[in-house]
Coordinates of C-alpha atoms in Angstrom, one line a residue:
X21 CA 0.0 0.0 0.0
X22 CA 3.3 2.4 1.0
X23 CA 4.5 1.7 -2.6
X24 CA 1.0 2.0 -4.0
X25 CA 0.6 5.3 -2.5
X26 CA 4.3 6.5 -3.1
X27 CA 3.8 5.8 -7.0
X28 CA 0.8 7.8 -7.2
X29 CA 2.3 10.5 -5.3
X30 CA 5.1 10.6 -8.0
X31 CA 2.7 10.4 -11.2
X32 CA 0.6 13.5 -9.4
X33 CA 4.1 15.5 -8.8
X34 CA 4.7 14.8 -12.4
X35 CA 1.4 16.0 -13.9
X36 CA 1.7 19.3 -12.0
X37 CA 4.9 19.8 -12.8
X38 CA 4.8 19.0 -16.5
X39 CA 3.3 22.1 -17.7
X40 CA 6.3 24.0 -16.1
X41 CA 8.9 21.4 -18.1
X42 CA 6.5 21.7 -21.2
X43 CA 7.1 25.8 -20.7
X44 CA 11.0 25.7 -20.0
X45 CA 11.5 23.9 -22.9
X46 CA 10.1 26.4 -25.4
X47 CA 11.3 29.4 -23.9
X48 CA 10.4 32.5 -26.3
X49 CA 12.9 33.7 -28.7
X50 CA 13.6 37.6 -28.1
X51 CA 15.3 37.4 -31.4
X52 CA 14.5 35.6 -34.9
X53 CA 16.2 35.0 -38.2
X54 CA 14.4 33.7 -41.7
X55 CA 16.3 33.1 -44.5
X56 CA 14.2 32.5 -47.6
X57 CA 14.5 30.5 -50.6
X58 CA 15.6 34.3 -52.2
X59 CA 18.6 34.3 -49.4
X60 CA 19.6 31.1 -50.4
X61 CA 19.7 32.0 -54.4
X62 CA 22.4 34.1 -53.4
X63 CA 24.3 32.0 -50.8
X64 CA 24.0 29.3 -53.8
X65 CA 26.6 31.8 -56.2
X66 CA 28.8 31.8 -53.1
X67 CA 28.7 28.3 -52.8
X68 CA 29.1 27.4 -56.0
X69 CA 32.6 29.3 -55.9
X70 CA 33.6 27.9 -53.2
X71 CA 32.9 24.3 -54.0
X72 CA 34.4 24.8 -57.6
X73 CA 37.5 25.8 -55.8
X74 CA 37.6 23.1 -53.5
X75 CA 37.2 20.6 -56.5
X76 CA 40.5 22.0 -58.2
X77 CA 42.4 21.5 -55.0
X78 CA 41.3 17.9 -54.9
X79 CA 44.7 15.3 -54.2
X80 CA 44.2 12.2 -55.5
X81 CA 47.0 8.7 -54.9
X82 CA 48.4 7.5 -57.6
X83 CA 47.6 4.8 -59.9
X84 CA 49.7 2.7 -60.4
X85 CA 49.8 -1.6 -61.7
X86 CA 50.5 -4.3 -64.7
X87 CA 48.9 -5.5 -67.2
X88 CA 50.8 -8.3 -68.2
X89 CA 54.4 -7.0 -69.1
X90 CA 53.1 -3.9 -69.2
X91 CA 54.0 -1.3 -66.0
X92 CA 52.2 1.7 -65.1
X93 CA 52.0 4.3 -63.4
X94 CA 49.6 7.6 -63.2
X95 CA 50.7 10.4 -60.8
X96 CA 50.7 14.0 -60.3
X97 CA 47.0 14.3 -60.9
X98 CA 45.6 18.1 -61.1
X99 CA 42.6 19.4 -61.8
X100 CA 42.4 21.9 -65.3
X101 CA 39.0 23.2 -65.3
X102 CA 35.3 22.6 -64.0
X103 CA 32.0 23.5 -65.7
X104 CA 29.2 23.1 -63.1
X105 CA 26.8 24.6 -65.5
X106 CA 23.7 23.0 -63.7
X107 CA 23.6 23.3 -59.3
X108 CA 20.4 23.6 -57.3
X109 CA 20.4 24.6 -53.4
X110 CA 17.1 23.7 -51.6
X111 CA 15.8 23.6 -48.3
X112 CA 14.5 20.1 -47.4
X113 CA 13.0 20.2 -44.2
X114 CA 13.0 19.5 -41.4
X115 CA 16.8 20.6 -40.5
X116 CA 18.5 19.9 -44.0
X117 CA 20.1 21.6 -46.7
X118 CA 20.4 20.1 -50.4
X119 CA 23.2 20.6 -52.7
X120 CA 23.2 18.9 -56.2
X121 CA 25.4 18.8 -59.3
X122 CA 24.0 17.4 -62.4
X123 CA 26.2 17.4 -65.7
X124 CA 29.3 18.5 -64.7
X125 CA 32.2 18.2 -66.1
X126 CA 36.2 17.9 -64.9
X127 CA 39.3 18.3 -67.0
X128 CA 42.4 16.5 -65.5
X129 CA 45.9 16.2 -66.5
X130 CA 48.5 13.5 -65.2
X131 CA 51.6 12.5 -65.1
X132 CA 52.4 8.8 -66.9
X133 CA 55.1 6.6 -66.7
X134 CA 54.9 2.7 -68.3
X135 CA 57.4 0.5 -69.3
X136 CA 57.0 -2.4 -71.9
X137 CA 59.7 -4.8 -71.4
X138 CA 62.5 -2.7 -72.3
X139 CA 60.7 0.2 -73.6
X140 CA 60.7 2.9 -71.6
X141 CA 57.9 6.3 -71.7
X142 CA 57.2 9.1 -70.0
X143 CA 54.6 12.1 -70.9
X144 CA 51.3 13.5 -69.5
X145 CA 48.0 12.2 -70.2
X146 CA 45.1 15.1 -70.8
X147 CA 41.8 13.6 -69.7
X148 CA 37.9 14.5 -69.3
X149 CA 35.1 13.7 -66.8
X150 CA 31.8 14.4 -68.5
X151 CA 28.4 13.8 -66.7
X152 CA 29.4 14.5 -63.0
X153 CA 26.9 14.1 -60.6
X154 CA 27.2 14.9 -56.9
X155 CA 24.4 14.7 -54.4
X156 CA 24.8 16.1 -50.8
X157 CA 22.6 16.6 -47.9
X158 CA 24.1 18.6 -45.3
X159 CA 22.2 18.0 -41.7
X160 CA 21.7 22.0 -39.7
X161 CA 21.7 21.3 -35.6
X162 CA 22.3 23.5 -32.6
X163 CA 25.6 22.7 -31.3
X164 CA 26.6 22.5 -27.4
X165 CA 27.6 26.2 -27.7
X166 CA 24.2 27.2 -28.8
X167 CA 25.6 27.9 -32.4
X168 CA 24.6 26.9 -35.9
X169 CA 26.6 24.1 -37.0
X170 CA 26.9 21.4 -40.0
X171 CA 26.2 18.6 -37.7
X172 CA 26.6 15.6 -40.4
X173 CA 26.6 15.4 -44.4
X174 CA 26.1 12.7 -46.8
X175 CA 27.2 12.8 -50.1
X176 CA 27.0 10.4 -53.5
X177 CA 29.1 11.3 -56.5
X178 CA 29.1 9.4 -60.3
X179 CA 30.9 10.0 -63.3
X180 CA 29.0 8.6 -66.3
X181 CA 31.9 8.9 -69.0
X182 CA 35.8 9.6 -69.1
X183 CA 37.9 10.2 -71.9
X184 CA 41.9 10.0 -72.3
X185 CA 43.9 11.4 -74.6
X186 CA 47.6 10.0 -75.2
X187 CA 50.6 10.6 -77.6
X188 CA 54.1 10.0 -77.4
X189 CA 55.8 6.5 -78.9
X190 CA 53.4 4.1 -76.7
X191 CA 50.6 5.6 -77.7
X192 CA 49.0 2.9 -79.1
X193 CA 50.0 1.1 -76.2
X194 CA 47.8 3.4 -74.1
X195 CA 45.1 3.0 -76.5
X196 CA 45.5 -0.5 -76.1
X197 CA 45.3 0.0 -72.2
X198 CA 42.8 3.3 -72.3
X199 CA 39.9 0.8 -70.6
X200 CA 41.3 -0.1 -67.8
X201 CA 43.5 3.5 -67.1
X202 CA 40.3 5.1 -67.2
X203 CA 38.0 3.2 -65.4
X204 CA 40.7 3.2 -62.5
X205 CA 41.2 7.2 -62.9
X206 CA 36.9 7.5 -62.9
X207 CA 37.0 5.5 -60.0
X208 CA 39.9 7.4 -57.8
X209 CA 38.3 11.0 -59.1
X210 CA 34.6 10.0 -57.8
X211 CA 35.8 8.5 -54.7
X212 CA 37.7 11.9 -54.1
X213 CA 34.9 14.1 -54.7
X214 CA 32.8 13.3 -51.7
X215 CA 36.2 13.1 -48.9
X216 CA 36.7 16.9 -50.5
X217 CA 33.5 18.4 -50.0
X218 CA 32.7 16.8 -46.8
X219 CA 35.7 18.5 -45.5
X220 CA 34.7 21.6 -46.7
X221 CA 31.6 22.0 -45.0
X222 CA 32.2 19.8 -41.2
X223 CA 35.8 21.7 -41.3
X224 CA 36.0 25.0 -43.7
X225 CA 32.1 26.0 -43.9
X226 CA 31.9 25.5 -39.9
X227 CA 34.9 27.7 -39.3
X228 CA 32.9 30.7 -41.4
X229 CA 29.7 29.2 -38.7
X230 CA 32.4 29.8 -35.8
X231 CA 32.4 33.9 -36.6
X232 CA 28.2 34.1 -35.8
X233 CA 28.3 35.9 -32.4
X234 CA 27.0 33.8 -29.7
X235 CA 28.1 35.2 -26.0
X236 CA 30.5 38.2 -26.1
X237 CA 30.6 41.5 -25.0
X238 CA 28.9 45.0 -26.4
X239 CA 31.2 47.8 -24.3
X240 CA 32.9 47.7 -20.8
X241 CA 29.5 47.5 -19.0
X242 CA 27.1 44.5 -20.8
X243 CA 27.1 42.0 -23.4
X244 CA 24.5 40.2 -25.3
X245 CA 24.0 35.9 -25.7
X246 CA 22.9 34.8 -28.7
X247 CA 22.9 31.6 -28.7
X248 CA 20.5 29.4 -30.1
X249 CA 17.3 27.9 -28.3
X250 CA 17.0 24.8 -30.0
X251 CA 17.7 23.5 -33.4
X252 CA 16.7 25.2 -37.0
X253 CA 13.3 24.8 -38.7
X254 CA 13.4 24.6 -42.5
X255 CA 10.6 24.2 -44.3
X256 CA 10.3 24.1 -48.3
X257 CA 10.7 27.8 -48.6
X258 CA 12.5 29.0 -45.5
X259 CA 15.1 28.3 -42.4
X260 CA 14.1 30.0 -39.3
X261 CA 16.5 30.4 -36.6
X262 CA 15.2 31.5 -32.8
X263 CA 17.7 33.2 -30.6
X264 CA 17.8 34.0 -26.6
X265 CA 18.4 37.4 -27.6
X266 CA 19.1 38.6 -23.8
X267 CA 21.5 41.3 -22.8
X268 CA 23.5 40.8 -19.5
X269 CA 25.4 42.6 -17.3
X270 CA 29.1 41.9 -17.4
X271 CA 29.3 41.5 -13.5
X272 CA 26.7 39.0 -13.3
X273 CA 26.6 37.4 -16.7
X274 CA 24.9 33.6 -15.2
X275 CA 22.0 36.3 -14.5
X276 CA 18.9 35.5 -16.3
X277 CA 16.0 38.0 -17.2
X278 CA 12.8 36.3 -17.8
X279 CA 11.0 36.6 -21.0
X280 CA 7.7 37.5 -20.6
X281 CA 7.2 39.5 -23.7
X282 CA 5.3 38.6 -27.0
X283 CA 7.5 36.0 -29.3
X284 CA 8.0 37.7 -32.4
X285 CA 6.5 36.2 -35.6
X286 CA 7.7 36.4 -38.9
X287 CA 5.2 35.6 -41.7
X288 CA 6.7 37.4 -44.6
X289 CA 9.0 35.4 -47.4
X290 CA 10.0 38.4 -49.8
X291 CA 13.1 39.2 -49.0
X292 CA 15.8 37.5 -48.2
X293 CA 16.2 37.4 -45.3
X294 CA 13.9 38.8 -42.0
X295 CA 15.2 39.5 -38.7
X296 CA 12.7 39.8 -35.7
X297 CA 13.1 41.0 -31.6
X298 CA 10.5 41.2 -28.9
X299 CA 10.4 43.9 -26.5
X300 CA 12.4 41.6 -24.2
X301 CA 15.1 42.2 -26.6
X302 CA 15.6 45.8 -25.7
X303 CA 14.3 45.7 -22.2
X304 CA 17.0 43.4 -21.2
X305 CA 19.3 45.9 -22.6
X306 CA 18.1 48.6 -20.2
X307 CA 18.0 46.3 -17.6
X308 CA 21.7 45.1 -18.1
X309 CA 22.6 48.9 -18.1
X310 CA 20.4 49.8 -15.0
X311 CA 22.1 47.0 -13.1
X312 CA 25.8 48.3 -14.0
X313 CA 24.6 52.1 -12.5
X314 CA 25.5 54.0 -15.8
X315 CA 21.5 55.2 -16.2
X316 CA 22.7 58.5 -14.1
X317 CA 23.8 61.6 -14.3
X318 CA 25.6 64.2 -12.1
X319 CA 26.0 67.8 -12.6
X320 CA 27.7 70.1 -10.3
X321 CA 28.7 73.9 -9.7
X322 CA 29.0 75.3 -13.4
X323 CA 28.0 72.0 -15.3
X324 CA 24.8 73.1 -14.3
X325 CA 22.8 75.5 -16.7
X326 CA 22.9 78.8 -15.4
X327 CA 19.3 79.9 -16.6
X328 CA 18.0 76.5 -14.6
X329 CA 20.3 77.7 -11.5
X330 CA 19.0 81.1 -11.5
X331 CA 15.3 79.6 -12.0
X332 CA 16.0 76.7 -8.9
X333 CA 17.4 79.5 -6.5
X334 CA 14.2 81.7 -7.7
X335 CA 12.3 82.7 -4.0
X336 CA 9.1 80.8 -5.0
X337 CA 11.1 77.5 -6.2
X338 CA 14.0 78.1 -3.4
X339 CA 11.1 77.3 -1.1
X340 CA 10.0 74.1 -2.9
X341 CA 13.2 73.2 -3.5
X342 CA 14.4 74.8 0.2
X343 CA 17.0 76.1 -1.1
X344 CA 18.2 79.3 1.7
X345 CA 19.2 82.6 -0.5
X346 CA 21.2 83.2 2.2
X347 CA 23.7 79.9 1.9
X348 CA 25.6 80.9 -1.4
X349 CA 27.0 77.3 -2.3
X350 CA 27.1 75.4 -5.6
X351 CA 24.0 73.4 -6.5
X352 CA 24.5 69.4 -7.4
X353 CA 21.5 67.9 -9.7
X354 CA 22.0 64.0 -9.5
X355 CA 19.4 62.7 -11.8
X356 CA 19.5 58.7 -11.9
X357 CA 17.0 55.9 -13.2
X358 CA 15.0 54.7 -10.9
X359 CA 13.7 51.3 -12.4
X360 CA 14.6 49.7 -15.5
X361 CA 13.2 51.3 -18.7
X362 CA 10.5 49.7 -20.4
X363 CA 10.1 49.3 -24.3
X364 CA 6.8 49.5 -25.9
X365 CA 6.5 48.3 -29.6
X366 CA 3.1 49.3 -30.9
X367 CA 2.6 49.3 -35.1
X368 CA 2.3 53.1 -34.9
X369 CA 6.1 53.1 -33.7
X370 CA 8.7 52.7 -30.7
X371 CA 8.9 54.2 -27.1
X372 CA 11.0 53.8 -23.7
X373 CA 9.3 54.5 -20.6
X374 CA 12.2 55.6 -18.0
X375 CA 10.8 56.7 -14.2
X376 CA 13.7 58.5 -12.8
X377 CA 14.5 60.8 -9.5
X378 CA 16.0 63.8 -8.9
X379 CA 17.8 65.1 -6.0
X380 CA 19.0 68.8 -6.0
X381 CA 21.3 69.6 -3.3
X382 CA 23.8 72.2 -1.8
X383 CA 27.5 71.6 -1.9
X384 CA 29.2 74.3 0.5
X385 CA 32.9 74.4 -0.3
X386 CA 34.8 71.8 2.4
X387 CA 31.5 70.4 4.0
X388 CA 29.3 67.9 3.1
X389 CA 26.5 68.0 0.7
X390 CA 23.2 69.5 2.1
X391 CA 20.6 67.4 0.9
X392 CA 17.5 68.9 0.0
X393 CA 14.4 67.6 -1.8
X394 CA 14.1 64.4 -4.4
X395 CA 11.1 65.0 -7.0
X396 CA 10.5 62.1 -9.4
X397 CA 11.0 62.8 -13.4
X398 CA 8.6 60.5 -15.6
X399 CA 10.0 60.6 -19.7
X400 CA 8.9 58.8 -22.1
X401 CA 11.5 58.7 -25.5
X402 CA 10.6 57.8 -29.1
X403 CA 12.8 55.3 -30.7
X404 CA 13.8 54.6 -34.4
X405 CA 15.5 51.4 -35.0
X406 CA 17.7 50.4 -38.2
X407 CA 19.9 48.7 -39.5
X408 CA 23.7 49.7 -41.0
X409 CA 25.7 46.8 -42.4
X410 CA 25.1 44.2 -39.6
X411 CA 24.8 46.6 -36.8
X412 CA 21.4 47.3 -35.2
X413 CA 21.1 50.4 -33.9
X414 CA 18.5 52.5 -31.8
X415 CA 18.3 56.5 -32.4
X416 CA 16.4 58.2 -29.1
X417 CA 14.4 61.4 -29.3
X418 CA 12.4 62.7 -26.4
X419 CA 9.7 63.2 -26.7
X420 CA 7.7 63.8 -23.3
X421 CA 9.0 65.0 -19.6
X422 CA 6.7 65.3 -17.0
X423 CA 7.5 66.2 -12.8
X424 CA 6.5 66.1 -9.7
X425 CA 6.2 65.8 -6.1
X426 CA 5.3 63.1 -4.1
X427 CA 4.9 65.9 -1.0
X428 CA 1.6 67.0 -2.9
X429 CA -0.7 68.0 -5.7
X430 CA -0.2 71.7 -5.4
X431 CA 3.8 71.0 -5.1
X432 CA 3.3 69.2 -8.6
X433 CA 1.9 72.1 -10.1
X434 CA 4.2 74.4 -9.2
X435 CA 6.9 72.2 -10.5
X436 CA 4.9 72.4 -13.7
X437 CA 7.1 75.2 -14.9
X438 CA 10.3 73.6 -14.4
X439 CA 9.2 71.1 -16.6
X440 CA 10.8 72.9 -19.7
X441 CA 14.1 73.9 -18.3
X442 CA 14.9 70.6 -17.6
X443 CA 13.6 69.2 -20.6
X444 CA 16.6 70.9 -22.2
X445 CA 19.2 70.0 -20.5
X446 CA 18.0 66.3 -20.7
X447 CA 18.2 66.9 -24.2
X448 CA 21.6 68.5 -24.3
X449 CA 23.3 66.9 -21.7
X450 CA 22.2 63.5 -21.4
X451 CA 20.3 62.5 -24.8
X452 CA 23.9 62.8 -26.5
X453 CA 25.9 61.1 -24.3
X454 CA 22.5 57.9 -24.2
X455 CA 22.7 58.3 -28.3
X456 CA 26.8 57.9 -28.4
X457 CA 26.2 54.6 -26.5
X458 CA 23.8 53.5 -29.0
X459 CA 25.4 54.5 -32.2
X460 CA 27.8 51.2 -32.2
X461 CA 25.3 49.0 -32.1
X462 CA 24.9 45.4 -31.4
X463 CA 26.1 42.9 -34.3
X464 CA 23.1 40.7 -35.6
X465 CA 24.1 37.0 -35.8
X466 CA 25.3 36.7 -39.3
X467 CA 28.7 35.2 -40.1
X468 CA 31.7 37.3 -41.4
X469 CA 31.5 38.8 -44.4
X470 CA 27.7 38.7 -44.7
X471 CA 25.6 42.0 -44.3
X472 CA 22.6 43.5 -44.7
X473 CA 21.5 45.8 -47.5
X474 CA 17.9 47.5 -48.3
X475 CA 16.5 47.0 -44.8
X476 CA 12.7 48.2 -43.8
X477 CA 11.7 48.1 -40.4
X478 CA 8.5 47.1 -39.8
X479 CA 6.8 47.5 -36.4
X480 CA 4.0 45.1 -34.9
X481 CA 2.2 44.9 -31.4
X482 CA 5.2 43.4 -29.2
X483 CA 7.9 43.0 -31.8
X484 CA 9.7 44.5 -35.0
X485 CA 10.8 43.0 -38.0
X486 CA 13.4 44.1 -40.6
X487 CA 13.2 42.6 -44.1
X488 CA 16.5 43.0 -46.0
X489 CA 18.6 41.8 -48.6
X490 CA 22.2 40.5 -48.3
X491 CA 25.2 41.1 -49.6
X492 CA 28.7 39.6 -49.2
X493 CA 31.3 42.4 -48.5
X494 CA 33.8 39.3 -48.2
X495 CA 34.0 35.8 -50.4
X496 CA 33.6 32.5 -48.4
X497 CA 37.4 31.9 -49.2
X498 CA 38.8 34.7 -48.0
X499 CA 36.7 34.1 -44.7
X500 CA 37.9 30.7 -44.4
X501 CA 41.6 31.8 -44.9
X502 CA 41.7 34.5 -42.4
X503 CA 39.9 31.1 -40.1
X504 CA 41.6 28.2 -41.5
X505 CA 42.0 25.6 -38.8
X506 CA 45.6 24.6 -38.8
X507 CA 46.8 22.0 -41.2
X508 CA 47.4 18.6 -40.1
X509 CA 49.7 16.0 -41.8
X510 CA 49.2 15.8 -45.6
X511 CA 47.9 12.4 -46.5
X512 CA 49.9 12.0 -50.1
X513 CA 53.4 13.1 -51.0
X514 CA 54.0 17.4 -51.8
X515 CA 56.9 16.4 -54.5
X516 CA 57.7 13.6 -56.7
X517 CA 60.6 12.4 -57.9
X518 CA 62.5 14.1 -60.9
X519 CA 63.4 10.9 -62.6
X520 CA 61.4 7.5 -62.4
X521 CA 62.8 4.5 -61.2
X522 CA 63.4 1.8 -64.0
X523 CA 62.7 -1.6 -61.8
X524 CA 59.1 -2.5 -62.6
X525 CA 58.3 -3.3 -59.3
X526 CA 58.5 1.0 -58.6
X527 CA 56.5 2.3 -60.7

């Protein structure tokens, strides 16, 4: 009965707990990435570069046997030319991404060497590969990291024809042997096509994956974590990525905001490629700032307007403010944030909601401060988002101060005329040095060398979107060169020897 009553204590723990686990493990996104079937037209031109490149680098063994008394041997196999006329790059969902050759063609040249009883040749064979075919799948997953990674490929590759072309004095000799040369050649070349590109993309293409920002740092104070939250969708016509998205500050970066804002949706397929953030986005931005102490401001003896001091020392505000005309000392205006700004994305556009307070106060020369009065700011800025290159930025305007006094109502309408004064010098003092911050920007997670071009921002209730095009400012090679991982042991010989060897056995 104990364990009778024990099990159904555990099956009731688990039901009540299970929409918590269900709710964990689909934590909003606070940032989203689609790239369409437009997006991938162009990362298809890259591609196809790079793989054609990779192909002519291709190192194949050498071929080497008898026939008889005849003695061969092929080496020093390089690649001439490559026509991939006909390629196709698809999404196949659920997590995959297609490649395929049809029709291809490769143009070799080696190096021969065959001896006929005593007969002796040496020369180069030029040679052709017509109806290449190579079929690869390459498998998309979230890596330990939270990054985008290649996590597996498979590949097929066929060559339907090959042609040979010999001279020297065995030529016919060659002719004779042309059958079996080339269908050993064919063989070797197809069986090195798939080993090449399967290194480019679980080595080169993930080193150009390794430059997408995933945790690092935006200035001294915060940084952002973009990892991913689980692994890629693709559907026929797009791949959608979901992000954390969270900022953090630096001192407490195992900190976690929750996400309680909408989860941004991204319906269009245009352009080529859509980015999307939630209010969370930017609010853990703020929050991250609020919690390193930089959402203040001090001004002291001349720093401070004189028009506003003249107006604070005033008889009717002095008495609000209770500042003595008699006590001729400097005035300190402290102005700080009092809670963590709030953004509000509405279709009609952008705003911050920042509650502040500020404390005016005496500084007599050589004593302490002489606190006076706090009075509690409310602002509300406008905000224009955009994008420049791969950098999102934010441009702040403000656009409403109110103040007043939690002493009471008729202390808030007298302050009702201060309301203009310091207006202005929020927006000289303090809007420039908030907009410096802002005009880096944050990197969106794209990988080296890819930006943005054409970008419309596009706001909804809870969330924006920006529809853009892409461009590559740098080629997928020059990317992997400036990342190359470091070389290991080369599987077949760098030089050959300048004269063959004439034992049969050798060649």
């Amino acid at each position: 009965c104990e364990m009778a009553a024990g099990s159904c204590c555990r099956r009731l723990l688990l039901l009540l707990l299970l929409p918590w686990l269900v709710v964990a493990s689909h934590s909003p996104p606070a940032c989203k990435i689609r790239i369409t079937s437009k997006g991938l037209d162009l990362v298809k031109q890259e591609g196809l570069r790079f793989v054609e490149q990779e192909l002519q680098n291709m190192t194949m063994s050498d071929l080497h046997g008898k026939e008889g008394q005849f003695h061969y041997n092929i080496s020093q196999v390089k690649v001439m030319d490559l026509q991939l006329a006909f390629s196709d790059l698809y999404f196949q969902p659920q997590q995959h991404l297609v490649f395929n050759i049809n029709n291809a063609s490769i143009s070799l040249r080696f190096r021969r060497q065959l001896l006929y009883w005593f007969f002796y040749d040496i020369g180069s064979i030029n040679a052709s590969a017509d109806g290449v075919y190579i079929h690869t799948v390459l498998q998309l997953a979230k890596d330990e990291a939270g990054r985008l990674k290649i996590s597996n490929m498979t590949c097929n590759a066929s060559i339907a024809k090959m042609h040979a072309g010999f001279s020297g004095t065995l030529r016919k000799v060659y002719e004779f042997l042309s059958t079996f040369i080339v269908t050993g050649m064919r063989f070797l070349l197809s069986q090195q096509i798939c080993p090449s590109l399967e290194h480019a993309s679980l080595v080169l293409l993930n080193s150009v994956l390794d430059t997408v920002p995933v945790r690092n740092y935006v200035d001294e104070h915060i940084g952002i974590d973009y990892s991913l939250l689980r692994d890629p969708v693709v559907s026929t016509d797009t791949l959608d990525l979901d992000f954390k998205g969270m900022f953090f500050h630096r001192a407490r970066e195992d900190q976690e905001l929750e996400n309680h804002a909408v989860e941004p949706v991204i319906k269009e397929t245009e352009r080529m490629v859509y980015v999307a953030f939630s209010e969370y986005f930017f609010d853990s931005a703020m929050h991250a700032y609020f919690q390193a102490g930089v959402l203040a401001i001090e001004l002291e003896g001349e720093k401070v307007p004189k028009d506003l001091e003249v107006l604070l020392r005033a008889t009717f505000f002095g008495t609000i403010f209770m500042l003595s005309p008699t006590v001729d000392a400097p005035l300190r205006l402290v102005l700080q944030v009092s809670a963590p700004p709030r953004c509000i994305i509405k279709p009609s556009g952008t705003s911050v909601s920042v509650s502040a307070f500020l404390n005016i106060s005496l500084v007599p020369p050589g004593r302490p401060a002489q606190k006076r009065k706090e009075h509690f700011p409310e602002t509300k800025l406008s905000a224009k988002v955009f994008l420049q290159g791969k950098a999102l930025r934010v441009q702040l305007d403000l656009r409403r101060f109110r103040i007043y006094s939690k002493q009471s109502a008729l202390e808030s309408l007298a302050l009702f005329s201060l309301q203009a004064p310091l207006k202005t010098l929020l927006q000289l003092t303090i809007m420039p040095i908030i907009n410096e911050r802002t005009k880096k920007g944050v990197q969106i997670p794209l990988p080296e060398g890819m930006d943005f071009t054409k970008e419309v921002v596009t706001n909804h209730a809870g969330f924006l979107t920006v529809g853009a095009d892409l461009h590559f400012s740098k080629g997928l090679r020059e990317v992997i060169e400036k990342y190359r991982p470091v070389p290991t042991a080369h599987t077949y010989p760098s030089s050959w020897p300048a004269e063959p060897s004439m034992a049969p056995h050798q060649l």
